[in-house]
Short mmCIF file of C-alpha atoms and ligand atoms in Angstrom, two decimals:
data_model
loop_
_atom_site.label_atom_id
_atom_site.label_comp_id
_atom_site.label_asym_id
_atom_site.label_seq_id
_atom_site.Cartn_x
_atom_site.Cartn_y
_atom_site.Cartn_z
CA UNK L 205 5.21 -37.69 6.43
CA UNK L 206 2.06 -37.26 8.51
CA UNK L 207 0.29 -34.59 7.45
CA UNK L 208 0.83 -32.66 10.60
CA UNK L 209 4.56 -33.30 9.97
CA UNK L 210 3.80 -31.87 6.42
CA UNK L 211 1.67 -28.89 8.08
CA UNK L 212 5.12 -28.45 10.30
CA UNK L 213 7.23 -27.92 7.31
CA UNK L 214 5.23 -25.17 6.18
CA UNK L 215 5.25 -23.51 9.13
CA UNK L 216 9.01 -24.07 9.77
CA UNK L 217 9.60 -22.52 5.76
CA UNK L 218 7.68 -19.29 6.23
CA UNK L 219 9.94 -18.96 9.33
CA UNK L 220 12.80 -19.26 7.87
CA UNK L 221 11.98 -17.22 4.77
CA UNK L 222 10.36 -14.63 5.99
CA UNK L 223 11.88 -14.01 9.43
CA UNK L 224 10.29 -11.28 12.09
CA UNK L 225 6.97 -11.62 10.84
CA UNK L 226 5.56 -12.71 14.33
CA UNK L 227 1.05 -12.01 14.32
CA UNK L 228 1.96 -14.07 10.31
CA UNK L 229 3.20 -16.89 11.77
CA UNK L 230 0.62 -16.70 14.46
CA UNK L 231 -2.37 -16.01 11.98
CA UNK L 232 -0.72 -19.25 9.83
CA UNK L 233 0.35 -21.31 13.02
CA UNK L 234 -4.08 -21.14 13.68
CA UNK L 235 -5.80 -21.46 10.43
CA UNK L 236 -3.10 -24.23 9.25
CA UNK L 237 -3.64 -26.67 12.08
CA UNK L 238 -7.13 -25.82 12.33
CA UNK L 239 -7.01 -27.85 8.76
CA UNK L 240 -5.84 -31.20 10.16
CA UNK L 241 -9.01 -32.28 10.25
CA UNK L 242 -9.93 -31.74 6.35
CA UNK L 243 -5.97 -32.58 5.64
CA UNK L 244 -5.85 -36.14 6.81
CA UNK L 245 -8.96 -36.77 4.13
CA UNK L 246 -8.03 -35.39 1.44
CA UNK L 247 -4.61 -35.98 0.40
CA UNK L 248 -5.17 -33.40 -2.85
CA UNK L 249 -4.13 -30.27 -0.91
CA UNK L 250 -0.57 -32.03 -0.46
CA UNK L 251 -0.57 -33.32 -4.13
CA UNK L 252 -0.46 -29.55 -5.32
CA UNK L 253 1.24 -27.87 -2.81
CA UNK L 254 -1.72 -25.55 -1.32
CA UNK L 255 -0.14 -24.80 1.78
CA UNK L 256 3.06 -23.85 0.83
CA UNK L 257 1.57 -21.69 -2.02
CA UNK L 258 -1.54 -19.84 -0.19
CA UNK L 259 1.12 -19.07 3.14
CA UNK L 260 2.92 -17.07 -0.08
CA UNK L 261 1.53 -13.85 -0.90
CA UNK L 262 0.93 -13.62 -5.02
CA UNK L 263 2.56 -9.77 -5.13
CA UNK L 264 4.36 -8.03 -2.37
CA UNK L 265 4.32 -4.23 -2.92
CA UNK L 266 6.59 -2.46 -0.60
CA UNK L 267 7.18 1.27 -1.14
CA UNK L 268 8.18 4.83 0.10
CA UNK L 269 5.64 7.60 0.76
CA UNK L 270 7.24 10.98 0.94
CA UNK L 271 5.39 13.95 2.01
CA UNK L 272 5.42 17.50 3.13
CA UNK L 273 4.49 18.23 6.15
CA UNK L 274 3.11 21.86 7.70
CA UNK L 275 6.11 23.10 8.64
CA UNK L 276 7.77 21.90 4.99
CA UNK L 277 9.70 19.45 6.37
CA UNK L 278 10.27 16.44 4.00
CA UNK L 279 8.77 13.69 5.72
CA UNK L 280 8.61 9.32 4.76
CA UNK L 281 7.01 6.80 5.61
CA UNK L 282 6.94 3.33 4.03
CA UNK L 283 3.74 2.04 2.30
CA UNK L 284 3.03 -1.55 1.64
CA UNK L 285 0.49 -3.53 -0.48
CA UNK L 286 0.47 -7.06 0.15
CA UNK L 287 -1.76 -9.14 -2.99
CA UNK L 288 -2.58 -11.90 -1.68
CA UNK L 289 -4.84 -14.84 -3.59
CA UNK L 290 -6.65 -13.37 -6.47
CA UNK L 291 -8.36 -16.88 -6.60
CA UNK L 292 -11.86 -16.39 -5.95
CA UNK L 293 -11.75 -12.47 -7.14
CA UNK L 294 -9.66 -9.12 -7.24
CA UNK L 295 -7.41 -8.79 -4.44
CA UNK L 296 -10.15 -7.08 -1.50
CA UNK L 297 -8.90 -5.73 2.39
CA UNK L 298 -8.85 -2.46 4.13
CA UNK L 299 -5.23 -0.28 4.72
CA UNK L 300 -3.82 0.40 8.10
CA UNK L 301 -2.25 3.66 8.34
CA UNK L 302 -0.87 3.28 12.52
CA UNK L 303 3.18 3.41 13.59
CA UNK L 304 3.03 -0.37 14.65
CA UNK L 305 2.25 -1.19 10.82
CA UNK L 306 5.14 -2.90 9.21
CA UNK L 307 4.70 -6.32 6.61
CA UNK L 308 4.25 -9.50 9.53
CA UNK L 309 1.10 -7.27 10.16
CA UNK L 310 -0.37 -6.52 6.93
CA UNK L 311 0.85 -10.60 5.74
CA UNK L 312 -1.19 -11.96 8.56
CA UNK L 313 -3.84 -9.27 7.84
CA UNK L 314 -3.65 -9.99 4.32
CA UNK L 315 -3.75 -13.48 5.13
CA UNK L 316 -7.40 -13.76 7.52
CA UNK L 317 -8.31 -11.95 4.44
CA UNK L 318 -8.16 -15.01 1.92
CA UNK L 319 -10.30 -17.39 3.97
CA UNK L 320 -13.17 -14.15 5.50
CA UNK L 321 -14.04 -13.14 1.76
CA UNK L 322 -14.38 -16.24 0.79
CA UNK L 323 -16.14 -17.48 3.71
CA UNK L 324 -18.91 -14.01 2.74
CA UNK L 325 -19.79 -16.29 -0.52
CA UNK L 326 -19.19 -13.30 -2.91
CA UNK L 327 -16.26 -13.50 -5.52
CA UNK L 328 -13.18 -11.43 -3.83
CA UNK L 329 -9.99 -12.45 -3.36
CA UNK L 330 -7.45 -11.17 -0.59
CA UNK L 331 -5.63 -8.39 0.73
CA UNK L 332 -4.45 -6.02 2.67
CA UNK L 333 -2.20 -2.71 3.05
CA UNK L 334 -1.25 0.50 4.82
CA UNK L 335 1.59 2.17 6.31
CA UNK L 336 3.42 2.93 9.94
CA UNK L 337 1.68 6.60 9.05
CA UNK L 338 0.88 7.86 12.73
CA UNK L 339 -2.26 10.04 11.50
CA UNK L 340 -2.46 11.08 15.43
CA UNK L 341 -1.48 14.37 16.27
CA UNK L 342 -1.81 14.98 12.49
CA UNK L 343 -3.60 18.43 11.27
CA UNK L 344 -5.76 18.03 8.45
CA UNK L 345 -3.85 19.13 6.14
CA UNK L 346 -1.48 16.81 6.29
CA UNK L 347 -3.55 14.18 6.42
CA UNK L 348 -5.05 15.15 3.58
CA UNK L 349 -1.28 15.66 1.97
CA UNK L 350 -0.03 12.13 3.23
CA UNK L 351 -3.10 10.50 1.29
CA UNK L 352 -1.91 11.74 -1.70
CA UNK L 353 1.45 11.20 -1.81
CA UNK L 354 0.57 7.12 -0.29
CA UNK L 355 -1.73 7.52 -3.56
CA UNK L 356 0.33 8.51 -5.80
CA UNK L 357 2.24 4.82 -5.93
CA UNK L 358 -0.80 2.79 -5.22
CA UNK L 359 -2.50 4.10 -8.42
CA UNK L 360 -0.79 2.01 -10.53
CA UNK L 361 -0.76 -1.80 -8.42
CA UNK L 362 -5.49 -0.91 -7.84
CA UNK L 363 -7.97 -1.33 -10.10
CA UNK L 364 -11.85 -2.32 -9.74
CA UNK L 365 -11.20 -5.63 -11.96
CA UNK L 366 -7.14 -5.66 -9.83
CA UNK L 367 -7.43 -4.99 -6.42
CA UNK L 368 -10.12 -2.37 -4.77
CA UNK L 369 -8.50 -1.55 -1.37
CA UNK L 370 -10.27 0.20 1.67
CA UNK L 371 -10.23 1.48 5.58
CA UNK L 372 -9.18 -0.25 8.65
CA UNK L 373 -7.45 0.84 11.36
CA UNK L 374 -6.76 4.80 11.02
CA UNK L 375 -8.28 5.01 7.87
CA UNK L 376 -11.91 5.98 7.78
CA UNK L 377 -14.37 7.79 5.08
CA UNK L 378 -12.07 10.73 5.43
CA UNK L 379 -8.83 9.28 4.62
CA UNK L 380 -11.21 7.15 2.02
CA UNK L 381 -11.99 10.05 0.22
CA UNK L 382 -8.75 11.84 -0.16
CA UNK L 383 -7.22 8.79 -1.66
CA UNK L 384 -10.50 8.66 -3.81
CA UNK L 385 -9.07 12.55 -5.19
CA UNK L 386 -5.52 11.46 -6.11
CA UNK L 387 -6.21 8.05 -7.94
CA UNK L 388 -9.17 10.21 -9.98
CA UNK L 389 -7.02 13.45 -10.56
CA UNK L 390 -3.89 11.22 -11.77
CA UNK L 391 -6.05 8.53 -13.88
CA UNK L 392 -8.68 10.46 -15.12
CA UNK L 393 -11.46 8.04 -14.26
CA UNK L 394 -14.29 8.39 -11.72
CA UNK L 395 -14.04 4.24 -11.01
CA UNK L 396 -15.26 1.89 -7.89
CA UNK L 397 -11.31 1.55 -7.30
CA UNK L 398 -11.99 2.02 -3.39
CA UNK L 399 -14.78 0.71 -1.08
CA UNK L 400 -16.22 2.73 2.13
CA UNK L 401 -16.56 6.29 -0.56
CA UNK L 402 -19.23 8.86 0.54
CA UNK L 403 -22.21 8.21 0.12
CA UNK L 404 -22.14 10.96 -2.33
CA UNK L 405 -19.98 9.85 -4.61
CA UNK L 406 -20.30 5.96 -4.72
CA UNK L 407 -20.36 4.90 -1.82
CA UNK L 408 -22.67 2.24 -0.61
CA UNK L 409 -25.26 2.72 2.64
CA UNK L 410 -24.85 0.69 5.37
CA UNK L 411 -20.69 0.22 4.27
CA UNK L 412 -19.39 2.55 7.60
CA UNK L 413 -21.68 0.54 9.91
CA UNK L 414 -21.26 -2.40 8.31
CA UNK L 415 -18.37 -3.86 10.05
CA UNK L 416 -20.87 -3.56 13.71
CA UNK L 417 -23.71 -4.45 12.65
CA UNK L 418 -22.45 -7.93 10.91
CA UNK L 419 -20.44 -8.48 14.40
CA UNK L 420 -23.69 -8.19 16.24
CA UNK L 421 -25.64 -10.16 13.56
CA UNK L 422 -23.23 -12.80 13.83
CA UNK L 423 -23.61 -12.73 17.67
CA UNK L 424 -27.56 -13.50 17.38
CA UNK L 425 -26.85 -16.31 15.35
CA UNK L 426 -24.32 -17.88 17.59
CA UNK L 427 -26.88 -17.33 20.40
CA UNK L 428 -29.75 -18.25 18.85
CA UNK L 429 -28.30 -21.70 17.78
CA UNK L 430 -27.92 -22.39 21.98
CA UNK L 431 -31.57 -21.13 22.58
CA UNK L 432 -30.56 -17.61 23.85
CA UNK L 433 -29.99 -14.48 22.48
CA UNK L 434 -28.45 -10.87 22.79
CA UNK L 435 -31.36 -9.22 24.63
CA UNK L 436 -30.78 -7.51 28.06
CA UNK L 437 -27.14 -9.40 27.81
CA UNK L 438 -24.39 -7.22 29.43
CA UNK L 439 -21.57 -6.16 26.77
CA UNK L 440 -18.15 -5.57 27.08
CA UNK L 441 -17.25 -4.04 23.71
CA UNK L 442 -13.07 -3.39 23.19
CA UNK L 443 -12.37 0.24 21.24
CA UNK L 444 -13.75 3.33 20.57
CA UNK L 445 -13.66 3.37 16.59
CA UNK L 446 -15.45 2.12 13.84
CA UNK L 447 -16.05 -1.54 14.71
CA UNK L 448 -16.51 -0.65 18.16
CA UNK L 449 -19.62 2.64 18.31
CA UNK L 450 -21.40 0.86 15.23
CA UNK L 451 -21.13 -2.78 17.45
CA UNK L 452 -22.34 -0.55 20.77
CA UNK L 453 -25.30 1.07 18.01
CA UNK L 454 -26.75 -2.34 16.89
CA UNK L 455 -26.58 -3.59 20.39
CA UNK L 456 -28.67 -1.16 21.84
CA UNK L 457 -31.30 -1.37 18.52
CA UNK L 458 -30.92 -5.63 19.84
CA UNK L 459 -32.30 -5.05 22.90
CA UNK L 460 -28.73 -5.03 24.87
CA UNK L 461 -26.72 -3.53 26.88
CA UNK L 462 -23.00 -2.53 26.63
CA UNK L 463 -21.54 -1.21 29.37
CA UNK L 464 -17.88 -0.31 28.40
CA UNK L 465 -15.45 0.77 25.58
CA UNK L 466 -11.66 1.41 25.40
CA UNK L 467 -9.15 2.82 23.47
CA UNK L 468 -4.91 2.80 23.71
CA UNK L 469 -4.89 5.09 26.29
CA UNK L 470 -7.45 3.50 28.79
CA UNK L 471 -10.94 2.21 29.48
CA UNK L 472 -14.48 3.31 30.16
CA UNK L 473 -16.86 1.61 32.41
CA UNK L 474 -19.96 2.58 32.47
CA UNK L 475 -22.85 0.71 34.57
CA UNK L 476 -25.92 2.82 33.37
CA UNK L 477 -24.88 1.94 29.67
CA UNK L 478 -22.46 3.48 27.40
CA UNK L 479 -24.18 6.99 26.01
CA UNK L 480 -23.64 6.37 22.28
CA UNK L 481 -23.77 10.42 21.46
CA UNK L 482 -21.00 11.20 23.88
CA UNK L 483 -18.94 8.11 22.43
CA UNK L 484 -19.41 9.56 18.91
CA UNK L 485 -18.98 13.38 19.65
CA UNK L 486 -15.89 12.05 21.80
CA UNK L 487 -13.82 9.76 19.44
CA UNK L 488 -15.59 10.24 15.72
CA UNK L 489 -16.19 14.08 16.06
CA UNK L 490 -13.36 15.76 18.66
CA UNK L 491 -10.91 12.83 17.88
CA UNK L 492 -10.23 13.13 21.50
CA UNK L 493 -9.31 10.11 24.40
CA UNK L 494 -11.93 8.06 25.94
CA UNK L 495 -10.79 10.35 29.37
CA UNK L 496 -13.29 12.88 28.01
CA UNK L 497 -15.74 11.03 27.96
CA UNK L 498 -15.55 10.22 31.09
CA UNK L 499 -15.34 14.27 32.34
CA UNK L 500 -19.26 14.49 30.64
CA UNK L 501 -20.16 11.08 32.44
CA UNK L 502 -19.41 11.37 36.64
CA UNK L 503 -21.41 8.39 37.03
CA UNK L 504 -19.00 6.33 34.85
CA UNK L 505 -15.00 4.95 35.34
CA UNK L 506 -12.30 5.81 33.70
CA UNK L 507 -9.24 2.68 34.17
CA UNK L 508 -6.13 4.51 32.39
CA UNK L 509 -3.74 1.70 30.57
CA UNK L 510 -1.38 1.87 34.28
CA UNK L 511 -3.89 0.75 36.49
CA UNK L 512 -4.97 -2.84 33.65
CA UNK L 513 -4.06 -6.02 35.29
CA UNK L 514 -0.37 -6.98 35.25
CA UNK L 515 -0.94 -9.09 31.03
CA UNK L 516 -3.75 -8.12 30.91
CA UNK L 517 -6.85 -5.56 29.78
CA UNK L 518 -8.85 -3.58 32.16
CA UNK L 519 -12.33 -4.48 29.60
CA UNK L 520 -12.42 -8.33 30.09
CA UNK L 521 -12.33 -8.07 33.72
CA UNK L 522 -15.81 -6.10 34.12
CA UNK L 523 -18.51 -8.65 34.21
CA UNK L 524 -20.06 -9.04 31.11
CA UNK L 525 -22.65 -11.94 29.15
CA UNK L 526 -20.56 -11.23 26.12
CA UNK L 527 -17.64 -10.07 24.97
CA UNK L 528 -16.97 -8.16 21.59
CA UNK L 529 -13.54 -7.27 21.22
CA UNK L 530 -13.32 -4.91 18.69
CA UNK L 531 -9.49 -2.61 18.69
CA UNK L 532 -6.88 -4.97 17.61
CA UNK L 533 -4.64 -7.95 17.83
CA UNK L 534 -4.01 -9.89 20.55
CA UNK L 535 -5.56 -7.74 23.26
CA UNK L 536 -7.44 -10.23 24.83
CA UNK L 537 -4.67 -12.84 26.50
CA UNK L 538 -4.86 -15.60 28.80
CA UNK L 539 -5.35 -13.42 31.71
CA UNK L 540 -7.68 -11.53 30.29
CA UNK L 541 -10.29 -15.00 29.15
CA UNK L 542 -9.52 -16.15 32.93
CA UNK L 543 -11.45 -13.24 33.73
CA UNK L 544 -14.22 -13.59 31.30
CA UNK L 545 -14.88 -17.13 32.07
CA UNK L 546 -14.58 -16.99 35.83
CA UNK L 547 -17.45 -13.75 35.34
CA UNK L 548 -19.72 -16.33 33.45
CA UNK L 549 -18.91 -14.59 30.04
CA UNK L 550 -21.27 -16.95 27.83
CA UNK L 551 -19.88 -15.56 24.29
CA UNK L 552 -16.19 -13.82 22.78
CA UNK L 553 -17.20 -12.51 19.46
CA UNK L 554 -14.29 -11.45 17.45
CA UNK L 555 -15.16 -7.90 15.64
CA UNK L 556 -11.03 -6.98 15.55
CA UNK L 557 -8.64 -9.13 13.74
CA UNK L 558 -6.96 -11.49 15.02
CA UNK L 559 -7.78 -9.41 19.30
CA UNK L 560 -7.35 -13.18 21.07
CA UNK L 561 -3.89 -14.76 21.25
CA UNK L 562 -2.99 -18.09 20.79
CA UNK L 563 -2.63 -18.63 25.11
CA UNK L 564 -6.47 -17.29 25.69
CA UNK L 565 -7.58 -19.24 22.69
CA UNK L 566 -6.48 -22.69 23.80
CA UNK L 567 -7.88 -21.51 27.45
CA UNK L 568 -11.16 -20.58 25.94
CA UNK L 569 -11.17 -24.10 23.92
CA UNK L 570 -11.19 -25.83 27.33
CA UNK L 571 -13.64 -23.67 28.74
CA UNK L 572 -17.66 -23.78 28.90
CA UNK L 573 -17.91 -21.07 26.47
CA UNK L 574 -18.82 -19.94 22.63
CA UNK L 575 -16.59 -18.38 20.80
CA UNK L 576 -16.42 -16.83 17.02
CA UNK L 577 -13.57 -16.05 15.13
CA UNK L 578 -13.24 -12.34 13.51
CA UNK L 579 -12.93 -14.27 9.59
CA UNK L 580 -16.19 -15.12 10.44
CA UNK L 581 -17.50 -12.67 12.93
CA UNK L 582 -16.33 -9.44 11.33
CA UNK L 583 -17.00 -10.31 7.51
CA UNK L 584 -19.69 -8.18 7.26
CA UNK L 585 -16.94 -5.18 6.40
CA UNK L 586 -15.76 -6.57 3.54
CA UNK L 587 -19.43 -8.10 2.27
CA UNK L 588 -20.44 -4.63 2.28
CA UNK L 589 -17.55 -3.30 0.40
CA UNK L 590 -18.72 -5.88 -2.27
CA UNK L 591 -22.04 -5.04 -2.04
CA UNK L 592 -20.60 -1.23 -2.92
CA UNK L 593 -18.63 -2.79 -5.92
CA UNK L 594 -21.78 -4.36 -7.30
CA UNK L 595 -23.99 -1.09 -7.11
CA UNK L 596 -20.87 0.70 -8.98
CA UNK L 597 -20.45 -1.71 -11.21
CA UNK L 598 -24.59 -1.18 -12.52
CA UNK L 599 -24.42 2.45 -11.57
CA UNK L 600 -27.34 1.98 -8.64
CA UNK L 601 -27.76 2.67 -5.19
CA UNK L 602 -29.83 0.95 -3.08
CA UNK L 603 -31.24 2.14 -0.30
CA UNK L 604 -30.23 1.53 3.98
CA UNK L 605 -32.54 -1.39 4.44
CA UNK L 606 -32.03 -3.41 1.14
CA UNK L 607 -27.92 -3.23 1.88
CA UNK L 608 -28.96 -4.17 6.23
CA UNK L 609 -31.28 -6.76 4.67
CA UNK L 610 -28.37 -8.29 2.47
CA UNK L 611 -25.81 -8.07 5.48
CA UNK L 612 -28.15 -9.87 7.30
CA UNK L 613 -28.35 -13.00 5.10
CA UNK L 614 -24.43 -12.45 4.51
CA UNK L 615 -24.02 -13.10 8.13
CA UNK L 616 -26.56 -15.68 8.96
CA UNK L 617 -24.65 -18.21 6.01
CA UNK L 618 -21.08 -17.44 6.93
CA UNK L 619 -22.32 -18.95 10.50
CA UNK L 620 -24.02 -21.35 8.91
CA UNK L 621 -21.34 -22.45 6.82
CA UNK L 622 -18.88 -22.62 10.22
CA UNK L 623 -21.33 -24.12 12.49
CA UNK L 624 -21.97 -27.27 10.04
CA UNK L 625 -18.48 -27.56 8.36
CA UNK L 626 -17.42 -27.83 12.23
CA UNK L 627 -19.70 -30.51 12.92
CA UNK L 628 -19.06 -32.25 9.34
CA UNK L 629 -15.75 -32.89 10.66
CA UNK L 630 -16.90 -33.72 14.10
CA UNK L 631 -16.05 -30.63 15.82
CA UNK L 632 -19.42 -29.21 16.45
CA UNK L 633 -19.38 -26.00 18.16
CA UNK L 634 -15.65 -25.07 17.10
CA UNK L 635 -16.29 -22.01 14.81
CA UNK L 636 -12.55 -21.21 14.78
CA UNK L 637 -11.91 -25.28 12.70
CA UNK L 638 -15.31 -24.66 10.78
CA UNK L 639 -14.92 -21.33 9.38
CA UNK L 640 -10.89 -22.12 8.28
CA UNK L 641 -11.73 -25.05 7.16
CA UNK L 642 -15.00 -23.67 5.39
CA UNK L 643 -13.02 -20.74 3.98
CA UNK L 644 -9.73 -22.76 2.41
CA UNK L 645 -11.85 -24.92 1.07
CA UNK L 646 -13.03 -23.03 -1.34
CA UNK L 647 -10.08 -21.21 -1.99
CA UNK L 648 -7.89 -24.59 -2.20
CA UNK L 649 -10.66 -26.44 -5.01
CA UNK L 650 -10.63 -23.00 -6.78
CA UNK L 651 -6.97 -23.08 -6.85
CA UNK L 652 -6.47 -26.57 -7.88
CA UNK L 653 -8.88 -26.40 -11.26
CA UNK L 654 -7.20 -22.78 -11.78
CA UNK L 655 -3.78 -25.15 -12.01
CA UNK L 656 -0.12 -24.35 -11.19
CA UNK L 657 0.22 -20.29 -11.40
P1 NDP B 971 -10.58 2.52 14.08
O1 NDP B 971 -9.27 2.88 13.31
O2 NDP B 971 -11.49 3.02 13.45
O3 NDP B 971 -10.60 2.15 15.73
C1 NDP B 971 -9.43 1.33 16.07
C2 NDP B 971 -9.55 1.49 17.86
O4 NDP B 971 -8.98 0.58 18.16
C3 NDP B 971 -9.55 2.82 18.47
O5 NDP B 971 -9.88 2.55 19.48
C4 NDP B 971 -7.81 2.84 18.49
O6 NDP B 971 -7.78 3.31 20.18
C5 NDP B 971 -7.78 1.04 19.31
N1 NDP B 971 -7.22 0.65 19.19
C6 NDP B 971 -5.72 0.61 18.12
N2 NDP B 971 -5.01 -0.20 18.15
C7 NDP B 971 -4.46 0.15 19.22
C8 NDP B 971 -3.52 -0.36 20.18
N3 NDP B 971 -2.33 -0.60 20.12
N4 NDP B 971 -3.51 -0.74 22.05
C9 NDP B 971 -5.04 -0.19 21.96
N5 NDP B 971 -6.24 0.03 21.01
C10 NDP B 971 -5.63 0.52 20.07
O7 NDP B 971 -10.35 0.56 13.63
P2 NDP B 971 -11.45 0.09 13.14
O8 NDP B 971 -12.56 0.08 14.35
O9 NDP B 971 -12.44 0.08 12.05
O10 NDP B 971 -10.57 -1.23 13.32
C11 NDP B 971 -11.03 -2.00 14.56
C12 NDP B 971 -10.41 -3.65 14.25
O11 NDP B 971 -11.26 -4.67 13.73
C13 NDP B 971 -8.60 -3.62 14.03
O12 NDP B 971 -8.55 -5.72 14.16
C14 NDP B 971 -9.17 -3.58 12.26
O13 NDP B 971 -8.51 -4.61 11.55
C15 NDP B 971 -10.63 -4.65 12.13
N6 NDP B 971 -11.64 -4.64 11.03
C16 NDP B 971 -12.24 -3.48 10.85
C17 NDP B 971 -13.14 -3.34 9.77
C18 NDP B 971 -13.52 -1.74 9.35
O14 NDP B 971 -14.71 -1.93 7.82
N7 NDP B 971 -12.98 -0.79 10.00
C19 NDP B 971 -13.04 -5.16 9.40
C20 NDP B 971 -12.91 -6.25 10.03
C21 NDP B 971 -12.27 -5.97 10.79
P3 NDP B 971 -6.86 4.84 19.74
O15 NDP B 971 -8.37 5.81 19.60
O16 NDP B 971 -6.78 5.12 21.02
O17 NDP B 971 -6.38 5.24 18.71
O1 2IT B 972 -10.58 -6.62 7.51
C1 2IT B 972 -11.26 -5.91 7.29
O2 2IT B 972 -12.28 -7.02 6.33
C2 2IT B 972 -11.81 -4.94 6.94
N1 2IT B 972 -10.68 -3.75 6.72
C3 2IT B 972 -12.01 -3.85 5.44
C4 2IT B 972 -12.11 -4.65 4.39
C5 2IT B 972 -12.76 -4.45 3.35
O3 2IT B 972 -12.24 -4.51 2.47
O4 2IT B 972 -14.00 -3.52 3.49
#
């Protein structure tokens, strides 16, 4: 059997034993195919059955979360924690609270997290969790009640040497606070079992900003390698949550001009440049739709989803030099990729996890445009989470500047390893291949060293 046939066999196997998990198949498909140059030259990965093992979570926990809403009614949601790989360290990865969450989505995120965490060069395994709970339209009290109910089951599966969750979509410092409080109450222990904590009670300075800042540092490295820089670039950013907001903040800091942001209801195009203070006030503080931004800035344009191009997203049809998809999976389609290329975009830098569809990726690879895969470009968040764990373990708190210097260095290292590995396998400039092989090789070699477990 050829390497390709063996890869196809693994893919068919996961489809038959875990039906209906499209996002998970998508993530596995992308990673496994890009490993072919490595698999062809090193048969050990087949001899030790690494592919079949690595696509299977070490442990999958699904649980019921029951809580009381403000009317005293009993509500129920599903909770998940997929502990994918502890080869390089304790399971590590975020929690997502969004109505679209299901096992396939948590598995795709957990699978990506294995290789992302490996690329950081830090000792962290991969995992992900969350719930189909929708925080939108819930009162503060209901969010707190839900978080407490979620932790009343999750607590028995996590620990500072076992599994350390953090935030993701719908889970920010507020939710982490409620989750932490409940864990502490149950265990009677003040422990670093979550990251993204408040800076007054064990959180790291710079963690909130880290994913967005890191994404821009990654883009800068990629542009520098092409004798260019982010300075003066017109940038299209999607999303308006944690990653998008701090991407926009860092873009201004480095002399670029972000002109867009978006949410689940629409897109803002502000040619003069997104007003960061308004964006934070509308989304972070008031939790409004971006329509409110356009009211405050009549020179900006609001495009509701009903006016999006067919099979596309308005944000990618606005001319830009660099695109930062920073909202969610599959938010940049073939139609969008064609518009970006047509408008002369130089770089697509993934801040979100798997925002680009497979068809869009294929088109991008056939065209003269730089691409940064999310598992490399958005790794600054989880890397800074590990810096938080390190501070918790030593009972220290580092300054914002210290954390930022380390983050910049980590992003440079990730870029270098993805870039050099692509070259090593005759795929110069293809950071998808470079990041996947580099991330995989370290985990797979370590699995071989740790035996059949
Ligand atoms: P937030 O919850 O802070 O923000 C998410 C943003 O994306 C919001 O603007 C939201 O719009 C929008 N969004 C979410 N789902 C959809 C959807 N189905 N369609 C359209 N828009 C959507 O999340 P984060 O900023 O933390 O996460 C953004 C992305 O970055 C995710 O892919 C996440 O996995 C990834 N990521 C996050 C990291 C982190 O540290 N937080 C680290 C690495 C990656 P609305 O406000 O209308 O809901
Ligand atoms: O996708 C991600 O890397 C995150 N949501 C952050 C995970 C973490 O543990 O900080």
